[in-house]
Short mmCIF file of C-alpha atoms in Angstrom, two decimals:
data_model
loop_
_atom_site.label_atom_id
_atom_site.label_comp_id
_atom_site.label_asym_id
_atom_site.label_seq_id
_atom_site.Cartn_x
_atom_site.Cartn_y
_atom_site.Cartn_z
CA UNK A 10 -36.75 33.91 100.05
CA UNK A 11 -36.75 36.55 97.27
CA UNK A 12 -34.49 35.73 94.28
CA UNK A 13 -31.66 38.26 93.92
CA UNK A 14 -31.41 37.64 90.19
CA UNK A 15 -33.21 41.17 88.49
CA UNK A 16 -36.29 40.73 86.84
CA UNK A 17 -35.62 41.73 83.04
CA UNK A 18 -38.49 42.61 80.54
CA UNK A 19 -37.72 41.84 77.22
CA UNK A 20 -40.97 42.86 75.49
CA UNK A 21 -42.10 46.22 76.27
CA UNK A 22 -43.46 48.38 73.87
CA UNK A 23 -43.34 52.48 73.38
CA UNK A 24 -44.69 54.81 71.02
CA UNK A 25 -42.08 57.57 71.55
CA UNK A 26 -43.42 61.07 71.01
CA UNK A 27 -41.58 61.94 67.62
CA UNK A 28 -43.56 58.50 66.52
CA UNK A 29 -47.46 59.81 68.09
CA UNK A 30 -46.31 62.93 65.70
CA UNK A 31 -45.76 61.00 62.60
CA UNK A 32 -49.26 58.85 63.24
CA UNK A 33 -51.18 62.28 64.30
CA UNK A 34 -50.16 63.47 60.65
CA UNK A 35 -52.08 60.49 58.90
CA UNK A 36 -55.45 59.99 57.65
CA UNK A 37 -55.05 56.48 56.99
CA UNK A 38 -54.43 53.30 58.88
CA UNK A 39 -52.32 53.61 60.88
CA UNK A 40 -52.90 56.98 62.53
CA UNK A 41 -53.86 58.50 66.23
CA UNK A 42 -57.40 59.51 66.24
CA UNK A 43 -58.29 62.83 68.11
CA UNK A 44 -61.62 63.04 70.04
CA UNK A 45 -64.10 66.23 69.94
CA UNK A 46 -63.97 65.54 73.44
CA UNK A 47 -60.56 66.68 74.53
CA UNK A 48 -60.37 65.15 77.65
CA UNK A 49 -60.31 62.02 76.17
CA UNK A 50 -57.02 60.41 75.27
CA UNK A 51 -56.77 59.72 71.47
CA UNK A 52 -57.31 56.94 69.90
CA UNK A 53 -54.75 54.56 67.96
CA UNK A 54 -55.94 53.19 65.10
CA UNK A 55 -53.58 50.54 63.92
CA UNK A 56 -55.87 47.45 62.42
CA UNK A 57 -57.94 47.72 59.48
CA UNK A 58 -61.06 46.36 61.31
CA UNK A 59 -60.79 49.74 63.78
CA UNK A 60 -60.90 51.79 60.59
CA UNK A 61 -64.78 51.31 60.67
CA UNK A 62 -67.20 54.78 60.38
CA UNK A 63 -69.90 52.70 61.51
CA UNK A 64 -68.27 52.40 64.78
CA UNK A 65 -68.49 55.30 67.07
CA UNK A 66 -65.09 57.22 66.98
CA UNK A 67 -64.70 57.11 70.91
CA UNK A 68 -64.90 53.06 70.67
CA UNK A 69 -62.17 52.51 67.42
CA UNK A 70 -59.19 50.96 68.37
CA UNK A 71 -57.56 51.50 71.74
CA UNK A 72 -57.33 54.27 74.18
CA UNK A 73 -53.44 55.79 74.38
CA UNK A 74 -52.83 57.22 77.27
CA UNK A 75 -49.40 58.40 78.82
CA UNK A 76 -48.49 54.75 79.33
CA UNK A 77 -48.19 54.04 75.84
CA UNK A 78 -45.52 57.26 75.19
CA UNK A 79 -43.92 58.44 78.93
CA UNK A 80 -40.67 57.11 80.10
CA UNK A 81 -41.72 58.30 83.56
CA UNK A 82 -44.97 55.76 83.48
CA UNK A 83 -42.62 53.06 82.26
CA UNK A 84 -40.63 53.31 85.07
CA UNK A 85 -43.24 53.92 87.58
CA UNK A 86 -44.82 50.51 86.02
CA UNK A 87 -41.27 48.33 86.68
CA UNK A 88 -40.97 49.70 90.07
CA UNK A 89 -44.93 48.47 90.91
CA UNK A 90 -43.76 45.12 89.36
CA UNK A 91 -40.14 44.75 90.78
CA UNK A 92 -38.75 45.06 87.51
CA UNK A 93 -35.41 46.38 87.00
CA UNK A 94 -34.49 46.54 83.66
CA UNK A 95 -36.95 46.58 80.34
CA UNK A 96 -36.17 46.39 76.69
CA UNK A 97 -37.89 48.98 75.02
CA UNK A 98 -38.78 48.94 71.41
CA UNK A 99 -41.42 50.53 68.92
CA UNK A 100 -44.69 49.20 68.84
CA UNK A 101 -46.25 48.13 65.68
CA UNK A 102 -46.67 48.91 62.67
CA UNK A 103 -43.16 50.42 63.02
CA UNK A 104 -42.23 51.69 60.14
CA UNK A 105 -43.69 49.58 57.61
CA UNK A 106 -46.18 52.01 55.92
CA UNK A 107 -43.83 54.34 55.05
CA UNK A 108 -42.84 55.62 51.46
CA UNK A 109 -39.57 54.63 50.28
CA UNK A 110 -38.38 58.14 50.35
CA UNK A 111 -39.08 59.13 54.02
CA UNK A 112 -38.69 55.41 55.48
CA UNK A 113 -34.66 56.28 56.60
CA UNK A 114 -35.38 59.48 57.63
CA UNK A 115 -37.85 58.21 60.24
CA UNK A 116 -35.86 55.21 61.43
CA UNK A 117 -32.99 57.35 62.06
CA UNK A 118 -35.22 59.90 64.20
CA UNK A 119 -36.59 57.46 65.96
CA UNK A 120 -33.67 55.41 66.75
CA UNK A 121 -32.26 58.47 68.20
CA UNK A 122 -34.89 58.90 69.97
CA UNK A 123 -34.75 55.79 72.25
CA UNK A 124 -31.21 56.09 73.01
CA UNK A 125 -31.88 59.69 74.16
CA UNK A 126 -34.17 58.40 76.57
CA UNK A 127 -32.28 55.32 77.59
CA UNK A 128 -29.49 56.95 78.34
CA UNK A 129 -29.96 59.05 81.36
CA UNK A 130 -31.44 55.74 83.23
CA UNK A 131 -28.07 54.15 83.82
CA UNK A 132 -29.07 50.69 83.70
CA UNK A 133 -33.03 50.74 83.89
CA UNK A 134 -33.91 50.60 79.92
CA UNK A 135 -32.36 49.71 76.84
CA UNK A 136 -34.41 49.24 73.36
CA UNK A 137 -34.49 47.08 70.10
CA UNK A 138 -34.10 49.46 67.13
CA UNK A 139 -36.28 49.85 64.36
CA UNK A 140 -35.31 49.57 60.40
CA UNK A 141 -36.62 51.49 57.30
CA UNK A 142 -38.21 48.21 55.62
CA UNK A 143 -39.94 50.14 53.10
CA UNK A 144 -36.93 52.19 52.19
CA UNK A 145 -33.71 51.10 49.39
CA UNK A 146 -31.95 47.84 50.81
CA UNK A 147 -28.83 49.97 50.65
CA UNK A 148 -30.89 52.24 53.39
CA UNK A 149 -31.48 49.59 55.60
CA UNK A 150 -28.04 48.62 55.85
CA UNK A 151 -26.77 52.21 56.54
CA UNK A 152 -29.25 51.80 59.34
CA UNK A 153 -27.93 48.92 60.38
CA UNK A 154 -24.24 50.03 60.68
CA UNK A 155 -25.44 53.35 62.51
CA UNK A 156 -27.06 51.72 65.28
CA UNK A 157 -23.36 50.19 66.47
CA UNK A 158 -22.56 54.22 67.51
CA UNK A 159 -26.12 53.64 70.11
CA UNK A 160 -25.06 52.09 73.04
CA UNK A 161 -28.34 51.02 74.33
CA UNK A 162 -29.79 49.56 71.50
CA UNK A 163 -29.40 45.65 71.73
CA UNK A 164 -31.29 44.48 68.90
CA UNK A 165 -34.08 45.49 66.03
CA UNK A 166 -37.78 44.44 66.29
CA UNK A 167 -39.02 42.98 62.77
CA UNK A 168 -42.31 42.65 61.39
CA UNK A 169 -43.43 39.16 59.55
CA UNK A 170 -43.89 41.76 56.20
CA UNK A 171 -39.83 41.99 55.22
CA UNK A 172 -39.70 44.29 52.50
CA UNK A 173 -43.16 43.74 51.94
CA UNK A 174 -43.23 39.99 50.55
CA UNK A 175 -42.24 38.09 53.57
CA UNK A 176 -39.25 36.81 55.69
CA UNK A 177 -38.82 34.16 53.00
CA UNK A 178 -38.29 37.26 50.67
CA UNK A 179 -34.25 36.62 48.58
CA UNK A 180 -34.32 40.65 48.61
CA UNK A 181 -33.59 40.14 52.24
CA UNK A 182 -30.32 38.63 52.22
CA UNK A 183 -28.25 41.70 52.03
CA UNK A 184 -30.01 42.15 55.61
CA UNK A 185 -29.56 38.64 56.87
CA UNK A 186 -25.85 38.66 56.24
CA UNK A 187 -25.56 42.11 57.98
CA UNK A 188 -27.28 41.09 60.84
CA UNK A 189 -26.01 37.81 61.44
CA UNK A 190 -22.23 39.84 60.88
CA UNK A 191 -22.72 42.18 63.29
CA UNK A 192 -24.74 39.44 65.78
CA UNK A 193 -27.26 41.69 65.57
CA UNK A 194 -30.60 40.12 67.38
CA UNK A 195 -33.78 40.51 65.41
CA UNK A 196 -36.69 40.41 67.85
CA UNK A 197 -39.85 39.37 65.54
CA UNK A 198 -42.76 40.16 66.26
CA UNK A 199 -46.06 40.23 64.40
CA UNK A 200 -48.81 42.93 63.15
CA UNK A 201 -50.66 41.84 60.39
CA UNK A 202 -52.01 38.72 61.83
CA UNK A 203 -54.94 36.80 59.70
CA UNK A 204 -57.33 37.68 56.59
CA UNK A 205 -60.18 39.38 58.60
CA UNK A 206 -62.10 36.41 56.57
CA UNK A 207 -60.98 33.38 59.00
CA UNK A 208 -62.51 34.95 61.45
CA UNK A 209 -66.18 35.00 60.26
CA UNK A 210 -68.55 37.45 59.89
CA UNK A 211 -69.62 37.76 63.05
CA UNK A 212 -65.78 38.97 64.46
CA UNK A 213 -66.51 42.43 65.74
CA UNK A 214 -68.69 41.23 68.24
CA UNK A 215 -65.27 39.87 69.94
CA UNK A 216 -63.49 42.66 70.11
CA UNK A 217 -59.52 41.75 69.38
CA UNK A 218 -60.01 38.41 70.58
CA UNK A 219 -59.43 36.87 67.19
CA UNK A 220 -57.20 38.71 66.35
CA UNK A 221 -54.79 38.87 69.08
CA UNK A 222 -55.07 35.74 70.53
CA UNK A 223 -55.15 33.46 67.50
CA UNK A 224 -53.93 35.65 63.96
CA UNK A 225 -51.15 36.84 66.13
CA UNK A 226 -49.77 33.44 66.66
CA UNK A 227 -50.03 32.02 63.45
CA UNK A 228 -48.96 35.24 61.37
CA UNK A 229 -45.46 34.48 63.75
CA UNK A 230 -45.54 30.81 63.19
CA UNK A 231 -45.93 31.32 59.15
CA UNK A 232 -43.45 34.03 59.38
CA UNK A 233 -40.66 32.10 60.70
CA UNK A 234 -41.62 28.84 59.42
CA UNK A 235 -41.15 30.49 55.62
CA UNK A 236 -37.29 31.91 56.85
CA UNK A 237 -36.54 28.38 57.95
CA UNK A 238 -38.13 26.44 54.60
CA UNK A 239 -36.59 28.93 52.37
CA UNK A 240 -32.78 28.26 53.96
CA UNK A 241 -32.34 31.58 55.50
CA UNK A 242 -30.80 29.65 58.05
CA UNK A 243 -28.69 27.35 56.23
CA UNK A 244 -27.57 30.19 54.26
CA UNK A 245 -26.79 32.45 57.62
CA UNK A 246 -26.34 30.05 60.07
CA UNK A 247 -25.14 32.34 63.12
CA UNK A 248 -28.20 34.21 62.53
CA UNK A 249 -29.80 35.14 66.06
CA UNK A 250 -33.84 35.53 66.54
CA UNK A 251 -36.20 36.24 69.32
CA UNK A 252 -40.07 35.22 68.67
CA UNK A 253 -42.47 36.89 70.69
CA UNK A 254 -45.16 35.08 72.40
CA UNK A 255 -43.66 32.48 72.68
CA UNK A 256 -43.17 31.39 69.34
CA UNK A 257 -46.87 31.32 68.32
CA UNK A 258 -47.56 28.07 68.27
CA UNK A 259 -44.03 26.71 67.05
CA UNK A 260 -44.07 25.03 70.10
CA UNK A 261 -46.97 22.59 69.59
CA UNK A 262 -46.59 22.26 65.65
CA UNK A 263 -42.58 21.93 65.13
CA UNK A 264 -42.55 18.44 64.81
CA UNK A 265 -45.72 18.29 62.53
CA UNK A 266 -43.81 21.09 60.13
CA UNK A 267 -40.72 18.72 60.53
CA UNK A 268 -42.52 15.92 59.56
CA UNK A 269 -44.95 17.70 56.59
CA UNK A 270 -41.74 18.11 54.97
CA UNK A 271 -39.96 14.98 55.25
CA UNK A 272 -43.03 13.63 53.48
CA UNK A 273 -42.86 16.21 50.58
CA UNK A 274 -42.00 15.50 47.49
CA UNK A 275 -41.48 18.57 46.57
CA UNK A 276 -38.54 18.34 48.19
CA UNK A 277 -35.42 16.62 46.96
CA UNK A 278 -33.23 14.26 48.92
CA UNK A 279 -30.04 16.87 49.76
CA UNK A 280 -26.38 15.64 50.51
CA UNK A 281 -26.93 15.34 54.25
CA UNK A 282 -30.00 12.58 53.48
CA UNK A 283 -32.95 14.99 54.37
CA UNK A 284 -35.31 16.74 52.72
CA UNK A 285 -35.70 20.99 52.63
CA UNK A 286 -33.35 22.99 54.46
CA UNK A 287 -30.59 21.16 55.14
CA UNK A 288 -30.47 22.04 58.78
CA UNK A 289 -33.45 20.32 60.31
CA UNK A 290 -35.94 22.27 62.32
CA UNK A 291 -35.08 20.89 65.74
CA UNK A 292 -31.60 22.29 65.39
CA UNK A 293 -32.16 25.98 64.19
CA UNK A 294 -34.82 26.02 67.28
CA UNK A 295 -31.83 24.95 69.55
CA UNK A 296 -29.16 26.82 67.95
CA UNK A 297 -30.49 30.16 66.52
CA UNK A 298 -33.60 31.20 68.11
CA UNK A 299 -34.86 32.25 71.29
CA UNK A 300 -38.51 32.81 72.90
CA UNK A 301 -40.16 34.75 74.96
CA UNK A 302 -42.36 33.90 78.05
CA UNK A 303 -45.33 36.59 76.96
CA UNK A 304 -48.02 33.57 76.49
CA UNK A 305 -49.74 33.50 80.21
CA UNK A 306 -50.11 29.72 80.95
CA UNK A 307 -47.37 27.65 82.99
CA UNK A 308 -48.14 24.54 80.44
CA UNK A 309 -46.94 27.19 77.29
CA UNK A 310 -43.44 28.37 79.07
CA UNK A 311 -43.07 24.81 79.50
CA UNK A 312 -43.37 23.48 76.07
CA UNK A 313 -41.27 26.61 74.96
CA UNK A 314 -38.36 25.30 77.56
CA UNK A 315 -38.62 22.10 76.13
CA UNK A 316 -38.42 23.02 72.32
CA UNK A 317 -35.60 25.86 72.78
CA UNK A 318 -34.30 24.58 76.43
CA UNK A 319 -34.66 26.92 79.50
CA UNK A 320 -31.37 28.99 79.09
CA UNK A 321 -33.55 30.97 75.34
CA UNK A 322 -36.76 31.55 77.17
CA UNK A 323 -37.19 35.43 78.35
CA UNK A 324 -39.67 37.25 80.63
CA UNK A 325 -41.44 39.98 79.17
CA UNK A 326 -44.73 41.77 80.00
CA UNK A 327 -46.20 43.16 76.34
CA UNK A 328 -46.80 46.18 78.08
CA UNK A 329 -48.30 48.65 77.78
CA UNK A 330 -51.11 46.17 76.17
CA UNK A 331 -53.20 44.31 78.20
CA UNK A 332 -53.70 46.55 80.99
CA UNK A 333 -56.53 46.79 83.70
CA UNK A 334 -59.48 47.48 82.51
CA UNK A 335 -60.49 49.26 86.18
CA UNK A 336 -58.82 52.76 87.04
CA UNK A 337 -56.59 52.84 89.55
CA UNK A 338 -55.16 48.80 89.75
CA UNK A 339 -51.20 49.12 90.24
CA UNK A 340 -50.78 45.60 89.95
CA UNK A 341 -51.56 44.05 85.95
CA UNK A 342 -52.85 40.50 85.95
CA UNK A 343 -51.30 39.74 82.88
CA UNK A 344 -48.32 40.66 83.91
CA UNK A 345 -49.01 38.77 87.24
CA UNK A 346 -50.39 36.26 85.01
CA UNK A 347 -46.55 35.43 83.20
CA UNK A 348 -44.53 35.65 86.75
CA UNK A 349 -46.74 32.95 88.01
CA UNK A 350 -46.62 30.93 84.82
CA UNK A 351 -42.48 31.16 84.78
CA UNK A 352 -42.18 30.25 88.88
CA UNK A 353 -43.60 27.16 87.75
CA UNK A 354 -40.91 26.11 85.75
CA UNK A 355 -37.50 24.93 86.49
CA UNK A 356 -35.09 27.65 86.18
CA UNK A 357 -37.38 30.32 86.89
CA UNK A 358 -34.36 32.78 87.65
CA UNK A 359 -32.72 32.09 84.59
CA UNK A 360 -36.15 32.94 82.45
CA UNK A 361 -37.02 36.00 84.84
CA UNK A 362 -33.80 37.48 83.98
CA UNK A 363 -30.50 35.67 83.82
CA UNK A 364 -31.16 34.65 80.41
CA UNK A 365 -31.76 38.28 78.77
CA UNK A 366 -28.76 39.45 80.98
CA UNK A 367 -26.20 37.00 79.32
CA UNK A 368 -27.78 37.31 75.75
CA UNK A 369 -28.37 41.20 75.72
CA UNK A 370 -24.67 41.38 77.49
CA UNK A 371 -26.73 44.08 79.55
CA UNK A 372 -25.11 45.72 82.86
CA UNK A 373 -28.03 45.40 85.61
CA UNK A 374 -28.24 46.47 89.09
CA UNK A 375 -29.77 44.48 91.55
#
């Protein structure tokens, strides 16, 4: 018997078209990449390693086609997968490589942007803002308090970089404490993965392997694992956080971080007879963060149920990566790939969409 919970997808990505305009005016990474042949669809060039003139110009980075930008594709790709409502939110690099003087400016256009095309599909899409990073603290907050008057946007989507020196950055607190105020969720998610180094010189005959399926994971796991060890969330401790992928690979190595510090002397004793932050990492998984189910393997969603507990894990599809690479396939195995891995589990309807319904406070119809 079908479920009647809806199916929510909390990781979806778009490159809205006031966004393709902004990369399609840059030289340098990041920035679309326009083929002589014009029946071609551009192509994005958003790692350093597709930046590459040896390369042939047709084969750098990915293909974009109108999956990446239309709302009408979105929407044509839930219905194929019997999903009713998706989170949309900018892909990365965001914002990030801005100047400090046109960072604010962009957020705010862009921000606009996705509730001007949220809005006219009742209950279908919401989206996670994006912030000015690289702009004046004091514009990021302004940011902040403007997205309140947007009544689809449920959250912002962070990058690992902060303001440009990490989440374990002090310069961030201003932003912590208006976040956590407002109960604003930060969706993190990551970009700038590994030094190309760890991969060996031999990388580019893999493709984005590497990159994707290993530097992704461990930029996230460093990320967050810095915010916990530098007490970001003993200072802020109603702070709320969404990891993509799963978590990287907090899920396996929690107890090993746990443990690494216990064992540091680096660290001294603190009143509550611990060592580091003084709330251990076991808690702030239970209490502050949640995960999504983007990591393909029933065995994954599992250990991320049993870290965070089944009521914080989310569905989401990562789309409109990781497509087919054969014209004309409606269905996406990797998308097929994560249903399949969260039926597995116990509470299945919970993680498919109940979950993202009660944390996003989002009106669906079923």
């Amino acid at each position: 018997m079908a479920s009647s919970t809806p199916i929510v997808d909390i990781h979806t990505h778009i490159y809205p078209p006031s966004y393709l305009t902004l990369l399609r005016s840059r030289t340098t990474v990041p920035y679309l990449l326009d083929l002589l042949d014009k029946t071609a669809p551009p192509r994005l060039i958003i790692l350093p390693s597709d930046d590459n003139s040896s390369i042939p110009p047709e084969c750098r980075g990915r293909p974009i086609d109108a999956s990446y930008s239309s709302i009408r594709e979105k929407l044509r790709f839930m219905d194929n997968h019997g999903i009713q409502t998706s989170i949309i939110s900018l892909a990365n690099p965001w914002l990030d490589f801005l100047p400090p003087n046109e960072g604010a400016k962009w957020a705010r256009i862009i921000n606009d942007e996705l509730e001007t095309i949220c809005a006219p599909n009742k209950s279908r899409l919401y989206a996670f803002a994006t912030l000015p990073l690289s702009a004046p603290p004091p514009d990021i907050l302004d940011e902040i308090n403007c997205l309140e008057q947007l009544s689809h946007i449920k959250g912002i989507i962070l990058g690992t970089s902060g303001l440009g020196c990490g989440l374990d950055d002090p310069e961030l607190n201003p932003i912590w404490a208006a976040l956590e105020q407002k109960q604003t969720l930060i969706f993190l998610h990551p970009h700038y993965g590994l030094s190309g180094e760890v991969y060996g010189p031999r990388a580019g005959e893999y493709g984005h392997v590497l990159p994707l399926a290993l530097g992704f994971p461990m930029e996230t796991t460093i990320a967050f694992t810095r915010m916990w060890l530098s007490g970001v969330f003993d200072r802020f401790p109603r702070l709320r956080i969404l990891i993509a992928h799963a978590g990287g690979t907090i899920p396996f190595l929690a107890g090993r971080v746990q443990s690494c510090v216990e064992h540091e002397r680096h660290f001294a004793p603190h009143e509550r007879g611990g060592r580091g932050p003084k709330r251990d990492l076991r808690t702030v998984l239970r209490e502050n963060v949640w995960l999504d189910a983007v990591v393909y393997s029933e065995a994954s969603v599992k250990a991320a149920v049993e870290l965070v507990g089944r009521e914080k894990v989310l569905f989401g599809t990562d789309h409109p990566f990781f497509p087919p690479l054969e014209e004309g396939v409606e269905e996406w195995a990797s998308v097929r790939t994560n249903m399949e891995a969260v039926a597995g589990c116990e509470g299945r309807d919970l993680m498919m969409g109940g979950n993202a319904v009660q944390l996003l406070d989002l009106k669906v119809m079923t």
